[in-house]
Structures are given as structure tokens and as C-alpha cells.
Tab-separated table of C-alpha atoms in Angstrom:
chain	number	residue	atom	x	y	z
A	702	ILE	CA	0.036	0.469	0.056
A	703	LYS	CA	1.139	3.277	-0.719
A	704	ASN	CA	0.318	6.496	0.889
A	705	VAL	CA	-0.265	9.169	-1.984
A	706	ILE	CA	-1.792	12.235	0.044
A	707	HIS	CA	-1.828	12.820	3.393
A	708	MET	CA	-4.966	14.700	4.564
A	709	THR	CA	-6.745	15.664	8.079
A	710	PHE	CA	-10.073	15.327	9.064
A	711	ASP	CA	-10.257	19.304	8.842
A	712	GLU	CA	-9.090	19.143	5.292
A	713	VAL	CA	-11.029	16.106	3.735
A	714	ASN	CA	-14.165	18.429	5.556
A	715	SER	CA	-12.836	21.452	4.101
A	716	LEU	CA	-12.567	19.929	0.446
A	717	LEU	CA	-15.911	18.151	0.588
A	718	TYR	CA	-18.682	19.931	2.475
A	719	GLU	CA	-17.244	23.617	3.893
A	720	GLY	CA	-15.515	25.170	1.381
A	721	VAL	CA	-11.576	26.060	1.862
A	722	THR	CA	-10.946	29.479	3.727
A	723	THR	CA	-6.684	29.820	4.579
A	724	LYS	CA	-4.639	30.536	1.333
A	725	GLN	CA	-1.593	28.119	2.124
A	726	LYS	CA	-4.731	25.512	2.817
A	727	LYS	CA	-6.426	26.621	-0.273
A	728	LYS	CA	-3.020	26.082	-2.113
A	729	LYS	CA	-2.810	22.317	-0.909
A	730	LEU	CA	-6.226	21.502	-1.419
A	731	GLU	CA	-6.425	22.418	-5.107
A	732	THR	CA	-3.945	20.400	-6.199
A	733	ILE	CA	-5.426	17.373	-4.175
A	734	LYS	CA	-8.908	18.599	-5.650
A	735	ALA	CA	-7.826	18.278	-9.191
A	736	ASN	CA	-5.675	14.667	-8.886
A	737	HIS	CA	-7.792	12.970	-6.319
A	738	PHE	CA	-11.272	14.855	-5.796
A	739	SER	CA	-12.957	11.812	-7.531
A	740	ILE	CA	-11.500	9.042	-5.694
A	741	ILE	CA	-12.192	10.598	-2.190
A	742	LYS	CA	-15.738	11.298	-3.439
A	743	LYS	CA	-16.055	7.447	-3.860
A	744	LEU	CA	-14.867	6.811	-0.659
A	745	GLU	CA	-17.257	8.950	0.909
A	746	GLU	CA	-20.013	7.170	-1.564
A	747	PHE	CA	-18.730	3.612	-0.853
A	748	ALA	CA	-18.820	4.860	3.270
A	749	GLU	CA	-22.086	5.880	2.820
A	750	LEU	CA	-23.420	1.987	1.010
A	751	ARG	CA	-21.913	0.528	4.348
A	752	ARG	CA	-23.521	3.046	6.518
A	753	ASN	CA	-27.034	1.651	5.137
A	754	TYR	CA	-25.998	-1.666	5.255
A	755	ARG	CA	-25.174	-1.200	8.766
A	756	ILE	CA	-28.701	0.728	9.572
A	757	GLN	CA	-30.537	-2.281	7.625
A	758	ASN	CA	-28.416	-4.750	10.457
A	759	LYS	CA	-30.324	-2.568	13.048
A	760	ALA	CA	-27.132	-0.666	14.151
A	761	SER	CA	-27.048	1.736	17.156
A	762	ILE	CA	-25.557	4.461	15.907
A	763	SER	CA	-24.972	7.212	18.462
A	764	PHE	CA	-23.569	10.207	19.878
A	765	ILE	CA	-23.014	11.874	23.679
A	766	PRO	CA	-21.268	15.079	23.910
A	767	SER	CA	-18.107	14.477	26.036
A	768	PRO	CA	-14.961	16.835	26.788
A	769	LYS	CA	-12.325	17.495	23.949
A	770	VAL	CA	-8.487	18.027	25.080
A	771	HIS	CA	-5.930	18.949	22.956
A	772	ILE	CA	-2.659	19.306	24.304
A	773	GLN	CA	-0.119	21.686	23.132
A	774	VAL	CA	3.520	21.744	24.618
A	775	GLY	CA	5.447	24.976	24.325
A	776	LYS	CA	9.455	25.476	23.887
A	777	ASP	CA	9.800	26.272	27.519
A	778	GLY	CA	8.214	22.923	28.686
A	779	SER	CA	4.013	24.434	29.315
A	780	ALA	CA	1.464	22.707	28.531
A	781	VAL	CA	-1.642	24.408	27.388
A	782	ALA	CA	-5.167	23.082	26.429
A	783	GLU	CA	-7.229	23.686	23.945
A	784	LEU	CA	-10.680	22.589	25.025
A	785	GLY	CA	-14.136	22.066	23.802
A	786	VAL	CA	-17.172	19.346	23.145
A	787	ASN	CA	-15.723	16.521	20.799
A	788	ASP	CA	-17.351	16.161	17.569
A	789	ASP	CA	-19.708	13.778	16.236
A	790	PHE	CA	-17.057	10.934	14.324
A	791	ASN	CA	-20.287	9.236	12.652
A	792	LYS	CA	-20.362	12.273	10.405
A	793	GLN	CA	-17.946	14.037	7.335
A	794	ALA	CA	-14.289	13.059	7.517
A	795	ARG	CA	-14.752	11.047	10.705
A	796	GLY	CA	-17.883	9.326	9.554
A	797	ILE	CA	-15.976	7.896	6.231
A	798	VAL	CA	-13.023	6.650	8.221
A	799	THR	CA	-15.544	5.228	10.738
A	800	GLU	CA	-17.198	3.122	8.253
A	801	PHE	CA	-13.894	1.391	7.040
A	802	MET	CA	-12.897	0.329	10.110
A	803	TYR	CA	-15.951	-1.205	10.838
A	804	LEU	CA	-15.604	-2.984	7.336
A	805	ALA	CA	-11.727	-4.013	8.049
A	806	GLY	CA	-12.950	-5.595	11.034
A	807	GLU	CA	-16.095	-7.542	10.064
A	808	ILE	CA	-13.762	-8.483	7.125
A	809	ALA	CA	-11.181	-10.147	9.567
A	810	ALA	CA	-13.866	-11.552	11.811
A	811	ASP	CA	-15.109	-13.665	8.789
A	812	TYR	CA	-11.528	-14.363	7.541
A	813	CYS	CA	-10.881	-16.115	10.834
A	814	ALA	CA	-14.367	-17.664	11.295
A	815	GLN	CA	-14.249	-19.325	7.969
A	816	ARG	CA	-10.877	-20.758	8.364
A	817	GLY	CA	-10.827	-21.802	11.959
A	818	ILE	CA	-8.502	-18.774	13.582
A	819	SER	CA	-9.114	-18.552	17.110
A	820	ASN	CA	-8.983	-14.580	17.534
A	821	LEU	CA	-10.179	-11.613	19.684
A	822	PHE	CA	-13.741	-11.134	18.829
A	823	VAL	CA	-15.545	-7.640	19.806
A	824	VAL	CA	-19.487	-9.252	20.655
A	825	GLN	CA	-22.626	-7.018	21.784
A	826	GLY	CA	-25.926	-8.473	22.743
A	827	GLN	CA	-29.025	-7.902	21.700
A	828	PRO	CA	-31.064	-4.813	23.085
A	829	ARG	CA	-33.296	-5.042	26.217
A	830	ASP	CA	-35.463	-2.915	24.491
A	831	PRO	CA	-36.760	-3.866	20.250
A	832	LEU	CA	-37.148	-0.177	20.156
A	833	LEU	CA	-33.681	0.848	20.032
A	834	GLY	CA	-32.829	-1.151	16.887
A	835	GLU	CA	-35.299	1.913	15.277
A	836	PHE	CA	-32.792	4.256	13.412
A	837	ASP	CA	-31.757	7.271	14.551
A	838	PRO	CA	-32.669	9.355	11.077
A	839	TYR	CA	-29.957	11.977	11.930
A	840	HIS	CA	-27.124	9.244	11.847
A	841	GLU	CA	-28.425	7.851	8.461
A	842	LYS	CA	-26.260	10.617	6.278
A	843	ILE	CA	-22.587	11.134	6.787
A	844	LYS	CA	-22.828	13.976	4.872
A	845	GLU	CA	-23.443	16.845	6.295
A	846	ASP	CA	-23.384	20.847	5.072
A	847	ASN	CA	-22.502	22.404	8.365
A	848	LEU	CA	-20.787	20.387	11.085
A	849	GLY	CA	-20.683	23.145	13.919
A	850	GLU	CA	-24.477	23.541	13.699
A	851	ILE	CA	-25.127	19.825	13.524
A	852	ASN	CA	-22.703	19.484	16.714
A	853	THR	CA	-24.615	22.574	18.547
A	854	SER	CA	-28.476	20.470	18.081
A	855	LEU	CA	-26.667	17.319	19.307
A	856	GLN	CA	-26.184	19.401	22.559
A	857	LYS	CA	-30.353	19.890	22.740
A	858	PRO	CA	-31.150	18.590	25.878
A	859	ASP	CA	-34.152	16.441	24.942
A	860	THR	CA	-31.246	14.744	22.029
A	861	ILE	CA	-28.787	14.073	24.561
A	862	ILE	CA	-31.167	12.932	27.483
A	863	LYS	CA	-32.868	10.386	24.662
A	864	ARG	CA	-29.596	9.276	23.436
A	865	LEU	CA	-27.970	8.227	26.915
A	866	ASP	CA	-31.403	6.541	27.835
A	867	LYS	CA	-30.856	4.500	24.707
A	868	MET	CA	-27.366	3.926	25.377
A	869	LYS	CA	-28.495	2.254	28.571
A	870	LEU	CA	-30.492	-0.278	26.396
A	871	LEU	CA	-27.927	-1.277	25.105
A	872	PRO	CA	-25.739	-4.356	26.749
A	873	PRO	CA	-21.975	-3.281	26.867
A	874	SER	CA	-19.895	-4.638	24.292
A	875	ALA	CA	-17.150	-7.780	25.599
A	876	ILE	CA	-14.160	-10.009	23.820
A	877	ASN	CA	-15.087	-13.385	22.898
A	878	VAL	CA	-12.968	-16.022	21.153
A	879	SER	CA	-15.282	-16.926	18.707
A	880	ARG	CA	-17.357	-14.878	16.307
A	881	ALA	CA	-21.020	-13.476	17.635
A	882	ARG	CA	-22.927	-11.141	16.457
A	883	ASN	CA	-22.116	-7.281	17.608
A	884	TYR	CA	-25.237	-5.617	17.604
A	885	GLY	CA	-24.480	-2.481	18.556
A	886	GLN	CA	-22.522	-2.043	15.509
A	887	GLY	CA	-24.579	-3.941	12.876
A	888	LEU	CA	-22.187	-6.425	12.292
A	889	SER	CA	-22.077	-10.116	11.882
A	890	GLY	CA	-19.017	-10.176	13.575
A	891	TYR	CA	-15.995	-7.535	14.253
A	892	VAL	CA	-12.163	-7.938	15.066
A	893	ARG	CA	-10.165	-4.843	15.767
A	894	VAL	CA	-7.618	-4.455	13.502
A	895	THR	CA	-7.026	-0.908	12.651
A	896	SER	CA	-4.579	0.250	15.608
A	897	PRO	CA	-2.021	-2.857	15.832
A	898	ILE	CA	0.680	-0.096	17.425
A	899	ARG	CA	-1.621	1.656	19.632
A	900	ARG	CA	-3.806	-1.492	21.135
A	901	TYR	CA	-2.648	-4.779	21.916
A	902	ILE	CA	-5.564	-6.705	20.947
A	903	ASP	CA	-5.118	-5.246	17.623
A	904	LEU	CA	-1.884	-6.548	17.011
A	905	ILE	CA	-2.823	-9.744	18.473
A	906	ALA	CA	-5.347	-10.168	15.602
A	907	HIS	CA	-2.687	-9.155	12.907
A	908	TYR	CA	-0.731	-12.273	14.457
A	909	GLN	CA	-3.275	-14.794	14.161
A	910	ILE	CA	-4.230	-13.333	10.235
A	911	LYS	CA	-1.112	-13.049	8.775
A	912	ALA	CA	-0.364	-16.705	10.420
A	913	GLY	CA	-3.585	-17.918	8.488
A	914	LEU	CA	-2.700	-15.679	5.458
A	915	ARG	CA	1.274	-17.385	5.410
A	916	ARG	CA	-0.226	-20.703	6.109
A	917	VAL	CA	2.371	-21.326	9.347
A	918	PRO	CA	1.002	-22.278	12.914
A	919	ILE	CA	-0.702	-19.827	14.351
A	920	PRO	CA	0.703	-17.745	17.225
A	921	TYR	CA	-1.814	-18.087	20.117
A	922	ASN	CA	-4.370	-21.219	20.558
A	923	TYR	CA	-7.834	-21.060	22.305
A	924	GLN	CA	-6.707	-21.524	25.846
A	925	ASP	CA	-4.058	-18.275	25.605
A	926	LEU	CA	-6.616	-16.261	24.302
A	927	LEU	CA	-8.827	-17.183	27.069
A	928	LYS	CA	-6.358	-15.826	29.179
A	929	TYR	CA	-5.644	-12.921	27.551
A	930	ILE	CA	-9.301	-12.066	27.650
A	931	GLU	CA	-9.291	-11.551	31.712
A	932	HIS	CA	-6.287	-9.185	31.976
A	933	TYR	CA	-7.439	-7.176	28.844
A	934	ASN	CA	-10.808	-6.388	30.660
A	935	THR	CA	-8.590	-5.580	33.812
A	936	THR	CA	-6.475	-3.541	31.370
A	937	SER	CA	-9.071	-1.614	29.262
A	938	ALA	CA	-10.701	-0.278	32.169
A	939	GLN	CA	-8.010	1.134	34.176
A	940	ILE	CA	-7.263	2.905	30.757
A	941	LEU	CA	-10.580	3.827	30.193
A	942	GLN	CA	-10.709	5.375	33.995
A	943	LEU	CA	-7.058	6.918	33.391
A	944	GLN	CA	-8.579	8.518	30.235
A	945	SER	CA	-11.546	9.802	31.580
A	946	LYS	CA	-9.274	11.289	34.967
A	947	SER	CA	-7.070	12.899	32.564
A	948	GLU	CA	-9.849	14.844	30.577
A	949	ARG	CA	-11.791	16.041	33.640
A	950	TYR	CA	-8.212	17.344	35.119
A	951	TRP	CA	-7.888	19.334	32.086
A	952	VAL	CA	-11.451	20.821	32.018
A	953	LEU	CA	-10.947	21.663	36.065
A	954	ARG	CA	-7.789	23.292	34.732
A	955	CYS	CA	-9.435	25.615	32.531
A	956	ILE	CA	-12.507	26.104	34.782
A	957	GLU	CA	-9.588	27.025	37.197
A	958	GLY	CA	-9.024	30.076	35.433
A	959	GLU	CA	-12.573	31.184	34.381
A	960	LEU	CA	-12.996	31.412	37.938
A	961	ALA	CA	-9.767	33.677	38.658
A	962	ALA	CA	-10.134	35.847	35.472
A	963	SER	CA	-14.331	36.273	36.474
A	964	LYS	CA	-13.618	37.392	40.236
A	965	PRO	CA	-15.185	39.476	41.469
A	966	SER	CA	-18.084	38.289	39.428
A	967	PRO	CA	-19.771	34.643	40.085
A	968	LEU	CA	-18.466	32.031	37.256
A	969	LEU	CA	-21.853	30.569	35.666
A	970	HIS	CA	-22.512	27.671	33.767
A	971	ARG	CA	-25.538	26.259	31.539
A	972	ALA	CA	-26.002	22.998	32.899
A	973	LEU	CA	-28.506	19.781	31.977
A	974	VAL	CA	-30.015	17.830	34.649
A	975	LEU	CA	-29.065	14.350	33.387
A	976	SER	CA	-30.182	12.141	36.721
A	977	THR	CA	-32.141	12.568	39.714
A	978	LYS	CA	-31.809	9.213	41.163
A	979	THR	CA	-28.222	8.730	42.516
A	980	LYS	CA	-27.245	7.005	45.769
A	981	VAL	CA	-26.319	10.326	47.667
A	982	ASP	CA	-29.343	11.916	49.161
A	983	ARG	CA	-30.103	15.356	47.147
A	984	GLU	CA	-27.552	14.951	44.559
A	985	VAL	CA	-28.217	15.234	41.370
A	986	GLN	CA	-25.727	13.630	38.059
A	987	VAL	CA	-25.560	16.847	35.627
A	988	MET	CA	-23.240	17.847	32.188
A	989	ILE	CA	-21.809	20.763	32.152
A	990	LEU	CA	-22.911	21.802	28.478
A	991	LYS	CA	-19.761	24.065	27.241
A	992	TYR	CA	-17.533	20.770	28.080
A	993	GLY	CA	-19.468	17.626	28.029
A	994	LEU	CA	-18.527	16.736	30.892
A	995	GLN	CA	-20.585	14.851	33.783
A	996	THR	CA	-20.305	15.371	37.117
A	997	VAL	CA	-22.750	15.931	40.190
A	998	LEU	CA	-24.447	18.823	41.993
A	999	VAL	CA	-25.615	19.238	45.366
A	1000	CYS	CA	-29.194	20.585	45.513
A	1001	SER	CA	-32.436	20.946	48.245
A	1002	LYS	CA	-34.255	22.080	45.087
A	1003	GLN	CA	-36.706	19.354	43.175
A	1004	LEU	CA	-35.046	19.195	39.834
A	1005	MET	CA	-36.328	17.163	36.767
A	1006	LYS	CA	-34.470	14.907	34.894
A	1007	GLY	CA	-33.685	16.659	31.106
A	1008	GLN	CA	-33.682	20.141	32.426
A	1009	VAL	CA	-31.690	22.773	31.876
A	1010	ILE	CA	-29.974	24.837	35.275
A	1011	ILE	CA	-27.560	27.529	35.285
A	1012	VAL	CA	-24.702	26.868	38.207
A	1013	GLU	CA	-22.206	28.451	39.909
A	1014	VAL	CA	-19.052	27.004	40.424
A	1015	GLU	CA	-17.769	27.622	44.161
A	1016	LEU	CA	-14.550	25.507	44.256
A	1017	VAL	CA	-12.033	23.750	41.786
A	1018	ASN	CA	-9.089	22.257	42.416
A	1019	ALA	CA	-8.217	20.301	39.056
A	1020	PHE	CA	-4.867	18.516	41.347
A	1021	TYR	CA	-7.563	17.417	43.996
A	1022	ASP	CA	-10.194	16.468	41.653
A	1023	GLU	CA	-12.365	18.723	43.185
A	1024	LEU	CA	-15.395	20.760	41.860
A	1025	THR	CA	-18.840	21.886	43.748
A	1026	LEU	CA	-20.990	23.881	41.945
A	1027	LYS	CA	-24.492	25.600	43.551
A	1028	LEU	CA	-27.710	26.027	41.814
A	1029	ASN	CA	-28.118	29.800	41.069
A	1030	TYR	CA	-32.081	29.490	41.449
A	1031	GLU	CA	-32.243	33.486	39.904
A	1032	LYS	CA	-30.585	32.226	36.344
A	1033	THR	CA	-32.310	28.975	36.857
A	1034	ASN	CA	-35.820	30.462	36.924
A	1035	GLU	CA	-34.840	33.130	34.019
A	1036	ILE	CA	-34.327	30.248	31.932
A	1037	SER	CA	-37.519	28.000	32.484
């Protein structure tokens, strides 16, 4: 495989959907458009066909706002974080790549199953509610003319609540040594193969498949993979926890700066009530909409799930993972 051109997601989006803005980018993209645009369009069209295939197989494609953290290290060694809310990876350039990643995983699963090659299959059971299979029309198309407007619409309270409730009905994915259907992705089988340089599970899949292609003994047998699954489950849970803590740390660092800059005025944020049923009395689960950060609020006032409120930051300390919010009754009543 020869890498003909290198393009970022933003560049593909500019070429296909948004138009070119900067002069420097314009020169590069005009050259790409003259030589490769038809190929890029065909990739987009094929990705749309794959999306439709997964839709017909009742895929549960969804997106929940979450913190987007991009760290830049300066020449003096200082770290600066650019924060926001993640774009929907099911749309535009990311959506195209997502469909090809799922295609590669399904082909790998089929290859291993047909030849009796042991591997680590990602499986997901049927949803507990049959209505979960009813497809969200928003994700029917990969192409969107304005991703910014789309991401703004995704932060609408009813959209977030509906998708969170939907995700709760879908069983968690798991790793299995035998192929089984992945209902969440609408695939007959799925093996992760697209990131062998950063995910060990993908690297094992490559070892198994390459041995099959070369017709040499398979490195890992059924029992070897069973032992690895237990290790994988423990390690992956730790990695997800570390990622979540890292994202939260940088968001709290940003809020620290906002709080210092806002004084003597209070620092206010729009938040969405996600759940009022928690294990602690008077505690509710909320999402700070600016960052997609899920956290808790202690409040004596009766709040409703899906309600947008205004919260005031009383205390924040990123190092000690502390964030204390209080409900701003006056501002909340103004938007109610």
C-alpha cells in the first residue's frame, strides 16, 4: 500500500463540505482536488453504502457530548490545553473513516471464522428494548453541510437525554474467542485490526491473521486467548478510567482559569440534569454543556431530568479533583 497523500480530517471536510478558507490550505487542497477529488468522493459514497448496510442490520449509532482535550507543549515545556466538546465521529470525514474501520473489522472476523482461526472478537448482545433498533434518522447520512451546526444541535437537552437512555438499554460490548454478532454496530462479526501500533488487541489479531495468510502455525490458540481476555478486561478498564480522569483534570484546569478571571463576579455555566436518582441524598447528575463534562450537583431544590439549569462554580481544584457547584436559582428561573 502506497500512501499517496496525507490529509487531516479538517482538510477532507474543507474539500468535501465546507469550502477552503485559508490561502495556505487553499493551495494544497486545490492540488488535491485536481488530482484526487473523484477518488475521495467514491470513498464517501462507499462509506454511505456501508452505513446503510449497518442501518439495515439495526445498528445503534449514537453520539453523546464529551470533553475534547488537545494538549500543546510550548518551547519552554509548559502545557496548554485547547478544550471543547468532541465532534460527532459518525459524520463527515470521521464518519467515512469510521465506516472503513468497521468494514476492516468485519472482513477480519469473517476470514478468521471461515478458516477456524482463533481470535479476539468484539461482541455485543441484543438490546433489552426492541425499540432500540429503530434507527435515528440523524445518522442516516454521513454528509453534513455544516458540522458546527450539527454539533450544536446534538447538545439539545432532549437529544442528549434520549441518547443516554438509549445507550443504557444496549448491553456492554465484550471480547470473545468465538465470533458472534455485534448488535450495537450492526455487524455479523467484528475484530479490531486498525490500530496495531497503539492497541495490543489489534496487534494480536494481526499476528493471527498473518499466520493464516502465510499458512504457518497460529501464534495463539484458543486457551491462550482465553487467558488474555481476563488481562485485557482489567487493563482496558484501567485505561478508560485514566483517560476519563485526564480529561476531567484538564477541564477543571480550564475552569480554574475561568473562575480566577471572573472575579469578583460569579462564574456561571449552563448544565443539563441527567439523572435525579443517585445513591447520595440531594445529589443529581449533571452535564456542563460547554465541555460535555458529567459531574454532580448537591441541591435541595426539586429538579427534573432533562432540565437545563444555571450552576455557579463555588470551588475548583484540578490537582485534588474537586469541583463544587451550586444552583443559581435566579438565573435558572429566568431560563425556565
